Coordinates of C-alpha atoms (C1' of nucleotides) in Angstrom, one line a residue:
Chain A
M136 CA -45.9 14.0 -10.0
T137 CA -45.8 10.2 -9.6
T138 CA -42.9 7.9 -10.2
T139 CA -44.6 6.5 -13.2
Q140 CA -44.6 9.9 -14.9
L141 CA -40.9 10.2 -14.4
L142 CA -40.1 7.0 -16.3
P143 CA -39.3 7.2 -20.0
K144 CA -42.1 5.9 -22.2
S145 CA -40.1 3.1 -23.7
I146 CA -39.8 1.3 -20.3
P147 CA -42.9 -0.7 -19.6
T148 CA -44.0 0.2 -16.1
R149 CA -45.3 -3.3 -15.5
S150 CA -41.8 -4.7 -15.1
N151 CA -41.1 -2.1 -12.5
Q152 CA -44.2 -3.2 -10.6
I153 CA -43.0 -6.8 -10.9
I154 CA -39.6 -6.2 -9.4
K155 CA -41.0 -4.2 -6.5
R156 CA -42.8 -7.2 -5.3
F157 CA -39.8 -8.8 -3.7
N158 CA -37.3 -7.6 -1.3
N159 CA -35.2 -10.7 -0.7
L160 CA -33.3 -13.1 -2.8
E161 CA -35.8 -16.0 -2.4
D162 CA -38.7 -13.9 -3.7
A163 CA -36.6 -12.8 -6.6
V164 CA -35.6 -16.4 -7.6
Y165 CA -39.2 -17.5 -7.2
L166 CA -40.3 -14.7 -9.5
F167 CA -37.7 -15.6 -12.0
N168 CA -38.8 -19.3 -12.1
R169 CA -42.4 -18.2 -12.6
M170 CA -41.4 -15.9 -15.4
I171 CA -39.4 -18.4 -17.2
R172 CA -42.3 -20.9 -17.3
K173 CA -44.8 -18.4 -18.6
K174 CA -46.2 -18.7 -22.0
P175 CA -45.7 -16.6 -23.9
L176 CA -42.4 -15.7 -22.3
P177 CA -42.0 -12.3 -20.9
L178 CA -39.8 -9.7 -22.7
L179 CA -36.1 -10.0 -22.1
L180 CA -36.2 -6.5 -20.6
N181 CA -38.2 -7.9 -17.6
F182 CA -35.5 -10.5 -17.0
T183 CA -32.8 -7.8 -17.3
N184 CA -34.5 -5.6 -14.7
L185 CA -34.9 -8.6 -12.4
L186 CA -31.3 -9.6 -12.7
T187 CA -30.2 -6.0 -12.2
E188 CA -32.0 -6.0 -8.8
I189 CA -30.3 -9.3 -7.9
V190 CA -26.9 -7.8 -8.7
K191 CA -27.8 -4.8 -6.5
M192 CA -28.2 -7.4 -3.7
K193 CA -24.6 -8.5 -4.5
R194 CA -25.8 -12.1 -5.2
Y195 CA -23.5 -12.6 -8.1
T196 CA -23.4 -16.4 -8.1
T197 CA -27.2 -16.6 -8.1
A198 CA -27.3 -14.0 -10.9
I199 CA -24.9 -16.1 -13.0
S200 CA -26.8 -19.3 -12.6
L201 CA -30.1 -17.6 -13.5
I202 CA -28.5 -16.2 -16.7
N203 CA -27.3 -19.7 -17.5
K204 CA -30.9 -20.9 -17.2
L205 CA -31.9 -18.2 -19.6
L206 CA -29.3 -19.3 -22.0
S207 CA -30.7 -22.8 -22.1
S208 CA -34.2 -21.5 -22.6
Q209 CA -36.0 -20.1 -25.6
I210 CA -35.1 -16.5 -24.8
T211 CA -32.3 -14.9 -26.9
V212 CA -30.1 -12.9 -24.6
D213 CA -28.5 -9.7 -25.7
A214 CA -25.2 -7.9 -25.1
C215 CA -26.7 -6.1 -22.1
M216 CA -27.5 -9.4 -20.3
M217 CA -24.0 -10.5 -21.1
N218 CA -22.7 -7.4 -19.5
I219 CA -24.5 -8.3 -16.3
A220 CA -22.8 -11.7 -16.4
I221 CA -19.4 -10.1 -17.0
N222 CA -20.0 -7.7 -14.1
C223 CA -20.9 -10.6 -11.8
Y224 CA -17.7 -12.4 -12.7
S225 CA -15.7 -9.3 -12.1
H226 CA -17.1 -9.0 -8.6
L227 CA -16.4 -12.6 -8.0
G228 CA -12.7 -12.1 -8.9
Q229 CA -13.2 -14.3 -12.0
I230 CA -12.7 -11.9 -14.8
D231 CA -11.2 -14.5 -17.0
L232 CA -14.6 -16.1 -17.1
G233 CA -15.9 -12.6 -17.9
F234 CA -13.6 -12.5 -20.9
A235 CA -15.1 -15.9 -22.0
V236 CA -18.5 -14.3 -21.9
Y237 CA -17.1 -11.4 -24.0
G238 CA -15.9 -14.0 -26.5
S239 CA -19.4 -15.5 -26.8
I240 CA -20.9 -12.0 -27.3
V241 CA -18.7 -11.5 -30.3
K242 CA -19.3 -15.1 -31.5
L243 CA -23.1 -14.6 -31.3
G244 CA -22.7 -11.6 -33.6
H245 CA -23.6 -9.0 -31.0
K246 CA -21.5 -5.8 -30.9
P247 CA -19.8 -5.3 -27.5
L248 CA -20.8 -2.0 -26.0
T249 CA -18.5 0.6 -24.5
S250 CA -20.0 -0.6 -21.2
T251 CA -18.8 -4.1 -21.9
Y252 CA -15.3 -2.9 -22.1
N253 CA -15.8 -0.8 -19.0
T254 CA -16.9 -3.9 -17.1
L255 CA -14.0 -5.9 -18.3
L256 CA -11.6 -3.1 -17.3
K257 CA -13.2 -2.9 -13.9
G258 CA -12.8 -6.7 -13.5
L259 CA -9.1 -6.5 -14.2
V260 CA -8.7 -3.6 -11.8
L261 CA -10.6 -5.4 -9.0
E262 CA -8.2 -8.3 -9.4
G263 CA -5.2 -5.9 -9.3
R264 CA -4.3 -6.6 -12.9
V265 CA -3.8 -3.0 -13.6
L266 CA -1.1 -3.5 -16.3
E267 CA -3.5 -5.7 -18.3
A268 CA -6.2 -3.0 -17.9
E269 CA -3.8 -0.4 -19.2
I270 CA -3.0 -2.7 -22.2
L271 CA -6.6 -3.3 -23.0
F272 CA -7.4 0.4 -22.7
K273 CA -4.6 1.4 -25.1
K274 CA -5.8 -1.3 -27.6
L275 CA -9.3 0.2 -27.5
I276 CA -7.9 3.6 -28.4
K277 CA -5.3 2.5 -31.0
R278 CA -7.5 0.2 -32.9
K279 CA -10.5 2.5 -32.5
I280 CA -12.5 -0.4 -31.1
C281 CA -14.7 2.0 -29.1
E282 CA -14.7 5.5 -28.0
P283 CA -14.0 5.5 -24.3
N284 CA -16.5 7.4 -22.2
E285 CA -16.3 9.0 -18.8
V286 CA -16.7 5.6 -17.1
T287 CA -13.9 4.0 -19.1
Y288 CA -11.5 6.8 -18.1
G289 CA -12.6 6.7 -14.5
T290 CA -12.2 2.9 -14.3
V291 CA -8.7 3.0 -15.7
M292 CA -7.8 5.9 -13.5
N293 CA -9.1 4.1 -10.5
G294 CA -6.9 1.2 -11.3
L295 CA -3.9 3.4 -11.7
C296 CA -4.5 5.2 -8.5
K297 CA -5.0 1.9 -6.5
G298 CA -1.9 0.6 -8.1
G299 CA 0.0 3.6 -6.8
N300 CA 0.6 5.1 -10.2
T301 CA -0.8 8.6 -9.6
K302 CA 1.4 10.1 -12.2
M303 CA 0.0 8.0 -15.0
S304 CA -3.5 8.8 -13.6
V305 CA -2.9 12.5 -13.9
R306 CA -1.6 12.0 -17.5
L307 CA -4.8 10.2 -18.3
L308 CA -6.8 13.1 -16.9
R309 CA -5.0 15.4 -19.3
F310 CA -5.6 12.9 -22.1
M311 CA -9.3 12.7 -21.5
E312 CA -9.5 16.5 -21.5
E313 CA -7.7 16.6 -24.9
R314 CA -10.2 14.1 -26.3
G315 CA -13.0 16.3 -25.2
C316 CA -14.3 14.3 -22.3
K317 CA -15.0 16.5 -19.4
P318 CA -13.7 15.1 -16.1
S319 CA -16.4 14.9 -13.4
E320 CA -16.0 15.7 -9.8
Q321 CA -15.6 12.0 -9.2
V322 CA -12.6 11.8 -11.4
Y323 CA -11.0 14.8 -9.7
S324 CA -11.8 13.4 -6.3
M325 CA -10.1 10.1 -7.2
I326 CA -6.8 11.8 -8.2
I327 CA -6.9 14.2 -5.3
D328 CA -7.3 11.3 -2.9
S329 CA -4.4 9.5 -4.6
L330 CA -2.2 12.5 -4.4
C331 CA -3.1 12.9 -0.7
K332 CA -2.2 9.3 0.0
D333 CA 1.2 9.9 -1.7
R334 CA 1.5 12.8 0.8
R335 CA 1.5 15.2 -2.1
V336 CA -1.2 17.4 -0.5
D337 CA 0.0 20.6 -2.2
D338 CA -0.5 19.1 -5.6
A339 CA -3.9 17.9 -4.5
L340 CA -4.8 21.4 -3.4
K341 CA -3.6 22.7 -6.8
L342 CA -6.0 20.3 -8.5
L343 CA -8.8 21.4 -6.2
T344 CA -8.2 25.0 -7.4
E345 CA -8.1 23.8 -11.0
M346 CA -11.4 21.9 -10.8
V347 CA -13.1 24.9 -9.2
E348 CA -11.8 27.1 -12.0
K349 CA -13.2 24.7 -14.5
R350 CA -16.5 24.9 -12.8
V351 CA -16.5 21.4 -11.5
L352 CA -17.7 21.6 -7.9
P353 CA -15.9 19.6 -5.2
N354 CA -18.1 17.5 -3.0
V355 CA -17.9 15.9 0.5
V356 CA -15.7 13.1 -0.9
T357 CA -13.2 15.6 -2.3
Y358 CA -13.0 17.4 1.0
N359 CA -12.7 14.2 3.1
S360 CA -9.7 13.2 1.2
L361 CA -8.1 16.6 1.5
I362 CA -8.8 16.8 5.3
D363 CA -7.4 13.4 5.8
G364 CA -4.3 14.3 3.8
L365 CA -3.7 17.5 5.7
C366 CA -4.2 15.9 9.1
G367 CA -1.8 13.2 8.1
L368 CA 0.9 15.8 7.6
G369 CA 0.0 17.6 10.8
R370 CA -1.3 20.6 8.9
W371 CA -4.1 21.2 11.3
D372 CA -4.8 24.8 10.5
E373 CA -5.3 24.1 6.8
A374 CA -7.5 21.1 7.6
K375 CA -9.6 23.4 9.7
Q376 CA -9.7 25.8 6.8
M377 CA -11.0 23.0 4.6
V378 CA -13.9 22.3 7.0
L379 CA -14.8 26.0 6.9
E380 CA -14.6 26.0 3.2
M381 CA -17.0 23.1 3.1
D382 CA -19.3 25.1 5.2
R383 CA -19.1 28.1 2.9
R384 CA -20.0 25.8 0.0
K385 CA -22.9 24.4 1.9
I386 CA -21.5 20.9 1.8
S387 CA -22.3 19.2 5.1
P388 CA -19.7 16.8 6.7
D389 CA -20.8 13.2 6.8
A390 CA -19.9 10.4 9.1
R391 CA -16.6 9.8 7.3
T392 CA -15.6 13.5 7.7
F393 CA -16.1 13.1 11.5
N394 CA -14.3 9.8 11.6
I395 CA -11.3 11.3 9.8
I396 CA -11.1 14.1 12.3
V397 CA -11.6 11.7 15.3
D398 CA -8.9 9.5 14.0
A399 CA -6.5 12.4 13.4
F400 CA -6.9 13.6 17.0
C401 CA -6.5 10.1 18.4
K402 CA -3.3 9.5 16.5
E403 CA -2.0 12.8 18.0
G404 CA -2.7 11.4 21.4
M405 CA -5.6 13.9 21.8
V406 CA -8.4 11.4 22.7
E407 CA -10.3 13.9 24.7
D408 CA -10.5 16.3 21.8
A409 CA -11.6 13.3 19.6
R410 CA -14.4 12.6 22.1
S411 CA -15.7 16.1 21.8
V412 CA -15.7 15.7 18.0
V413 CA -17.8 12.5 18.6
S414 CA -20.3 14.6 20.6
V415 CA -20.6 17.1 17.8
M416 CA -21.1 14.2 15.4
V417 CA -23.9 12.8 17.5
E418 CA -25.5 16.3 17.8
R419 CA -25.4 16.6 14.0
G420 CA -27.3 13.3 13.6
E421 CA -24.4 11.1 12.5
K422 CA -24.1 7.9 14.3
P423 CA -20.7 6.7 15.5
D424 CA -19.9 3.4 13.9
V425 CA -17.2 0.7 14.3
V426 CA -14.6 3.0 12.7
T427 CA -15.4 5.8 15.2
Y428 CA -15.2 3.5 18.2
S429 CA -12.1 1.8 16.9
A430 CA -10.3 5.1 16.5
L431 CA -11.0 6.0 20.1
I432 CA -9.9 2.6 21.3
D433 CA -6.7 2.9 19.3
G434 CA -6.1 6.3 20.7
Y435 CA -6.2 5.0 24.3
C436 CA -4.2 1.9 23.3
L437 CA -1.5 4.1 21.8
R438 CA -1.2 5.9 25.2
G439 CA -1.2 2.6 27.0
Q440 CA -4.5 3.4 28.8
M441 CA -5.9 -0.1 28.5
K442 CA -8.7 0.5 31.1
E443 CA -10.0 3.4 29.2
A444 CA -9.7 1.4 25.9
V445 CA -11.7 -1.4 27.4
K446 CA -14.4 1.0 28.6
V447 CA -14.9 2.3 25.1
F448 CA -15.0 -1.2 23.8
D449 CA -17.8 -2.0 26.3
A450 CA -19.6 1.1 25.3
M451 CA -19.4 0.0 21.7
V452 CA -20.8 -3.4 22.5
E453 CA -23.5 -1.7 24.5
D454 CA -24.3 0.4 21.5
R455 CA -24.8 -2.8 19.5
I456 CA -21.9 -2.2 17.2
E457 CA -19.9 -5.3 16.2
P458 CA -16.2 -4.9 16.8
N459 CA -14.1 -6.1 13.9
I460 CA -10.5 -7.2 13.4
V461 CA -9.2 -3.7 13.4
T462 CA -10.7 -3.0 16.8
F463 CA -9.1 -6.1 18.2
N464 CA -5.7 -5.3 16.6
S465 CA -5.6 -2.0 18.5
L466 CA -6.3 -3.8 21.8
I467 CA -3.6 -6.4 21.1
N468 CA -1.2 -3.7 20.2
G469 CA -2.0 -1.8 23.4
Y470 CA -1.5 -4.8 25.6
C471 CA 1.8 -5.7 23.9
K472 CA 3.0 -2.1 24.3
R473 CA 2.3 -2.4 28.0
S474 CA 4.1 -5.7 28.1
N475 CA 0.9 -7.5 29.0
I476 CA 1.3 -10.5 26.8
D477 CA -1.4 -12.4 28.6
G478 CA -3.9 -9.6 27.9
A479 CA -2.9 -9.7 24.3
M480 CA -3.3 -13.5 24.1
K481 CA -6.8 -13.3 25.6
V482 CA -7.8 -10.8 22.8
F483 CA -6.2 -13.1 20.3
A484 CA -8.3 -16.0 21.5
E485 CA -11.4 -13.7 21.3
I486 CA -10.6 -13.1 17.6
T487 CA -10.7 -16.8 17.0
R488 CA -13.8 -17.3 19.1
R489 CA -15.6 -14.7 17.0
K490 CA -14.4 -16.4 13.8
L491 CA -12.6 -13.3 12.7
E492 CA -9.5 -13.7 10.6
P493 CA -6.2 -12.4 12.1
T494 CA -4.4 -10.1 9.7
V495 CA -0.7 -9.5 9.2
S496 CA -1.1 -6.6 11.7
T497 CA -2.5 -8.9 14.3
Y498 CA 0.5 -11.2 13.9
S499 CA 3.0 -8.4 13.9
S500 CA 1.6 -7.0 17.2
M501 CA 1.6 -10.5 18.7
L502 CA 5.2 -11.1 17.6
Y503 CA 6.2 -7.7 19.1
G504 CA 4.6 -8.7 22.4
L505 CA 6.1 -12.1 22.6
F506 CA 9.6 -10.8 21.9
K507 CA 9.1 -8.1 24.5
A508 CA 8.2 -10.7 27.0
G509 CA 11.4 -12.5 26.1
R510 CA 9.6 -15.4 24.5
S511 CA 11.5 -15.6 21.3
I512 CA 10.9 -19.3 20.7
D513 CA 7.1 -18.7 20.9
A514 CA 7.5 -15.7 18.6
L515 CA 9.4 -17.8 16.0
K516 CA 6.7 -20.5 16.2
L517 CA 4.0 -17.9 15.7
F518 CA 6.0 -16.5 12.7
E519 CA 6.0 -20.0 11.2
H520 CA 2.3 -20.4 12.0
M521 CA 1.2 -17.2 10.3
Q522 CA 2.9 -18.2 7.1
S523 CA 1.4 -21.7 7.3
V524 CA -2.1 -20.2 7.4
G525 CA -1.3 -18.1 4.4
V526 CA -0.7 -14.7 6.0
T527 CA 2.3 -13.1 4.2
P528 CA 4.7 -11.1 6.4
N529 CA 5.4 -7.6 5.3
F530 CA 8.1 -5.1 6.1
I531 CA 6.7 -4.3 9.5
T532 CA 6.5 -8.0 10.4
Y533 CA 10.1 -8.4 9.4
S534 CA 11.3 -5.4 11.3
V535 CA 9.5 -6.6 14.5
L536 CA 11.1 -10.0 14.0
L537 CA 14.6 -8.8 13.4
D538 CA 14.3 -6.2 16.2
G539 CA 12.9 -8.9 18.5
L540 CA 15.7 -11.3 17.8
C541 CA 18.4 -8.6 18.3
K542 CA 16.8 -7.4 21.6
N543 CA 16.8 -11.0 22.8
R544 CA 20.5 -11.3 22.1
R545 CA 20.1 -13.4 19.0
V546 CA 21.8 -11.0 16.6
N547 CA 23.4 -13.8 14.5
E548 CA 20.0 -15.3 13.9
A549 CA 18.6 -11.9 12.9
L550 CA 21.5 -11.4 10.5
S551 CA 21.1 -14.8 8.8
L552 CA 17.3 -14.4 8.7
F553 CA 17.9 -11.0 7.0
R554 CA 20.0 -12.8 4.3
I555 CA 17.3 -15.3 3.8
I556 CA 14.7 -12.6 3.4
I557 CA 16.9 -10.9 0.7
N558 CA 17.5 -14.2 -1.0
N559 CA 13.7 -14.7 -1.2
G560 CA 13.6 -11.7 -3.5
I561 CA 12.5 -9.0 -0.9
H562 CA 14.3 -5.7 -1.3
P563 CA 15.0 -4.6 2.3
N564 CA 14.0 -1.1 3.3
V565 CA 15.7 1.5 5.5
A566 CA 13.8 0.3 8.6
L567 CA 15.1 -3.2 8.3
Y568 CA 18.7 -2.0 8.1
T569 CA 18.1 0.4 10.9
V570 CA 16.9 -2.4 13.2
L571 CA 19.9 -4.5 12.4
I572 CA 22.4 -1.7 12.7
D573 CA 21.0 -0.9 16.1
G574 CA 21.1 -4.6 17.1
C575 CA 24.7 -5.0 16.1
C576 CA 25.8 -1.8 17.8
K577 CA 24.2 -2.9 21.1
N578 CA 25.6 -6.4 20.9
G579 CA 29.3 -5.6 20.5
K580 CA 29.3 -5.8 16.7
L581 CA 30.1 -2.2 15.8
G582 CA 32.0 -3.4 12.7
V583 CA 29.1 -5.3 11.3
G584 CA 26.9 -2.3 12.0
L585 CA 29.2 -0.1 10.0
D586 CA 29.2 -2.6 7.2
L587 CA 25.5 -2.7 7.1
F588 CA 25.4 1.1 7.0
S589 CA 27.6 1.2 3.9
E590 CA 25.6 -1.7 2.4
L591 CA 22.4 0.2 2.7
C592 CA 23.9 3.2 1.1
S593 CA 25.3 1.2 -1.8
R594 CA 21.8 -0.2 -2.4
G595 CA 20.8 3.3 -3.1
L596 CA 18.7 3.6 0.1
R597 CA 18.9 6.8 2.1
P598 CA 19.5 6.5 5.8
N599 CA 17.0 8.5 7.9
V600 CA 17.5 10.3 11.2
V601 CA 16.7 7.0 13.1
T602 CA 19.4 5.1 11.1
Y603 CA 22.0 7.8 11.8
N604 CA 21.1 8.0 15.4
A605 CA 21.5 4.2 15.8
M606 CA 24.9 4.4 14.2
I607 CA 26.0 7.5 16.1
N608 CA 25.0 5.7 19.3
G609 CA 27.0 2.7 18.4
L610 CA 30.1 4.9 17.8
C611 CA 29.6 6.8 21.0
N612 CA 29.2 3.7 23.1
Q613 CA 32.6 2.4 21.9
G614 CA 34.2 5.8 22.7
F615 CA 34.5 6.9 19.1
I616 CA 33.2 10.4 19.9
E617 CA 35.0 12.3 17.2
E618 CA 33.8 9.8 14.6
A619 CA 30.3 10.2 15.9
K620 CA 30.5 14.0 15.6
E621 CA 31.8 13.6 12.0
L622 CA 28.8 11.5 11.2
V623 CA 26.5 14.3 12.6
V624 CA 28.2 16.7 10.2
K625 CA 27.9 14.2 7.3
M626 CA 24.2 13.5 7.9
E627 CA 23.5 17.2 7.8
K628 CA 25.4 17.5 4.5
N629 CA 23.2 14.7 3.2
G630 CA 20.1 16.7 4.0
V631 CA 19.1 14.6 7.1
F632 CA 18.8 17.0 10.0
P633 CA 20.0 15.9 13.5
N634 CA 17.2 16.1 16.1
G635 CA 17.1 16.2 19.8
V636 CA 17.8 12.5 20.1
T637 CA 21.0 12.9 18.0
Y638 CA 22.3 15.6 20.3
N639 CA 21.4 13.7 23.5
I640 CA 23.2 10.6 22.2
V641 CA 26.4 12.6 21.6
L642 CA 26.0 14.4 24.9
Q643 CA 25.9 11.1 26.7
G644 CA 29.0 9.9 24.8
V645 CA 30.9 13.1 25.6
L646 CA 29.9 12.8 29.3
K647 CA 31.2 9.2 29.4
F648 CA 34.4 9.7 27.4
K649 CA 35.4 13.4 27.3
T650 CA 36.3 16.2 29.6
F651 CA 34.0 18.6 31.4
E652 CA 35.1 21.4 29.0
D653 CA 33.9 19.3 26.1
V654 CA 30.6 18.7 27.8
L655 CA 30.1 22.5 28.3
L656 CA 31.0 23.1 24.6
H657 CA 28.5 20.5 23.5
L658 CA 25.8 21.9 25.8
K659 CA 26.4 25.4 24.3
E660 CA 26.0 24.0 20.8
M661 CA 22.7 22.4 21.9
D662 CA 21.6 25.7 23.3
A663 CA 22.5 27.5 20.0
R664 CA 20.5 24.9 18.0
G665 CA 17.5 25.0 20.3
F666 CA 17.7 21.4 21.6
S667 CA 17.1 20.6 25.2
V668 CA 18.6 18.0 27.6
D669 CA 16.2 15.1 28.1
A670 CA 15.6 13.1 31.3
S671 CA 18.2 10.3 30.8
S672 CA 21.0 12.7 29.8
F673 CA 20.1 15.0 32.7
Y674 CA 20.4 12.2 35.3
L675 CA 23.8 11.2 33.7
L676 CA 24.9 14.8 33.9
L677 CA 24.1 15.1 37.5
R678 CA 25.9 11.9 38.3
S679 CA 29.0 12.7 36.1
I680 CA 29.7 16.3 36.8
P681 CA 31.6 16.8 40.1
E682 CA 29.8 19.2 42.4
K683 CA 32.8 21.7 42.4
E684 CA 32.2 22.1 38.6
Q685 CA 28.5 22.9 39.1
D686 CA 29.2 26.6 39.2
S687 CA 26.8 29.4 38.2
N688 CA 27.9 29.1 34.5
F689 CA 26.9 25.5 34.5
T690 CA 23.7 26.1 36.5
D691 CA 22.6 28.9 34.1
L692 CA 23.0 26.5 31.1
M693 CA 21.0 23.8 33.0
I694 CA 18.1 26.2 33.6
K695 CA 18.1 27.1 30.0
L696 CA 18.5 23.6 28.6
V697 CA 16.6 21.3 31.0
P698 CA 12.8 21.3 30.9
Q699 CA 11.2 22.9 33.9
D700 CA 9.5 19.9 35.2
L701 CA 12.7 17.9 35.3
L702 CA 14.5 20.6 37.2
K703 CA 11.7 20.9 39.8
S704 CA 11.4 17.3 40.5
K705 CA 14.9 16.1 40.5
S706 CA 17.4 18.9 41.1
Q707 CA 16.8 19.3 44.8
P708 CA 18.7 16.2 46.0
V709 CA 21.9 17.4 44.3
K710 CA 22.3 20.5 46.4
Chain B
dG77 C1' -14.1 8.1 -5.8
dT78 C1' -13.4 9.3 0.5
dA79 C1' -12.3 7.1 6.9
dG80 C1' -10.0 2.5 10.9
dG81 C1' -4.8 -1.7 12.9
dG82 C1' 1.3 -3.1 13.1
dT83 C1' 8.1 -1.5 13.2
dT84 C1' 13.2 1.2 13.9
dA85 C1' 17.1 5.8 17.4
dG86 C1' 18.7 8.3 23.4

DNA sequence: GTAGGGTTAG
């Protein structure tokens, strides 16, 4: 059977032959200009087909100017052509102009189609104007302007999911079912992805079960989202089960599936495992791309193995894959972590040379590196600069900035900057408070630290284990061991469980300010709770405990509580 | 409709 036989009879095949004659924009425009001069004029349908092709090439501005030419010609355009125009404006981020076209459709006496509304909704969503999309959608239903179809629901749901309103999206799913519109696998996938991004993977899995029960088959997109969600929560076994389930359903993994797994391994510090996944990927005929290489580079950067990271970078260039800003951000971050600010600056210069735009992450990493190098003046200058070029700082930028100021003994500046940030209408999060509490505690301002701690609580924020540890450390360093221990009890009551860091902080406090008996007591508690003594506490222990006290009782505890490798390497000199 | 980068505690 030929292609021609597959086409519905109403579509003239000639127009399809016409549009196959070009494969670039110039040819298409040339053809358009020839068509518009023809006498008699070709059917509108031919123009519609031609413009559809131009839109497929993402040449929205061109498409709009051609439609304008049509409007000033003898040809009467229809609602369908207007839809193309609205669609172009929505892709150009100018949906208000799209609404103007909509107005002219109505004025010309054409009836807007459901697809017209779908396109308008999509335009609003693309511009992040989800609330307006919601209002328009409700209007369509309430005033019975048109019956929403699958695409209408999908578009609004997409907006809701992107805007972080998964809950409303799920409600819309139920609503569309009630109205007798069967959700497709695409709609389910969207919500499953949104749930996974909210870390609500169990709810996502429930929805997977539900869709299967309703005979809607999940596809590779559905599984990719679930695998990513599970990996993000460290639920490796279940992620593996998902891959096996895909296999049972005869759904083959695609490049994204491999990239998700590669990235998950890299984030766990298992770059070698990630590399073997890449080998499998290549064997299965999927080509590693910029995302794959960037994940590996990031993996090495996170481990501070810059030489390895650069090797992968070179291999990527060799493979003729263009690095992008994300690739460079990883390298900058890696150099900054290794306190190699010069290396980071070279990468930063390379970004500019390649005419790439630094992002908020680029600047956040650079700020981190500059503060780490003790160059707080340069850091503050860069902070000014990023804002002057229109890059808006986010919470991570602020926490790097406040932390950097504190670590460079400029706590007062950090505190006043913090107040400025709040006055600018930004609601501080727990991380910002934590950074400041830690900074105060380490710079002899325990009182201010305690004030900040109660302030964050009164704001309705919940301190996390890092916040508590910073506070407990502050108390311990000033000798308030009992108060520190009380805080450990309190955090547990509040549902935040102390971790190994908490116990080691208290241990070091007890070692500095309490008796040997107290130390033994605390060590026993650590043992009971299954926490071990880490390296810095261990060295402090060896220095603080007089040799006469290092009896068999003590040694037994040490053997139990101190990791083997620490004992082997460092315990010899003591004897 | 699905994948990539940045911060805080000993």
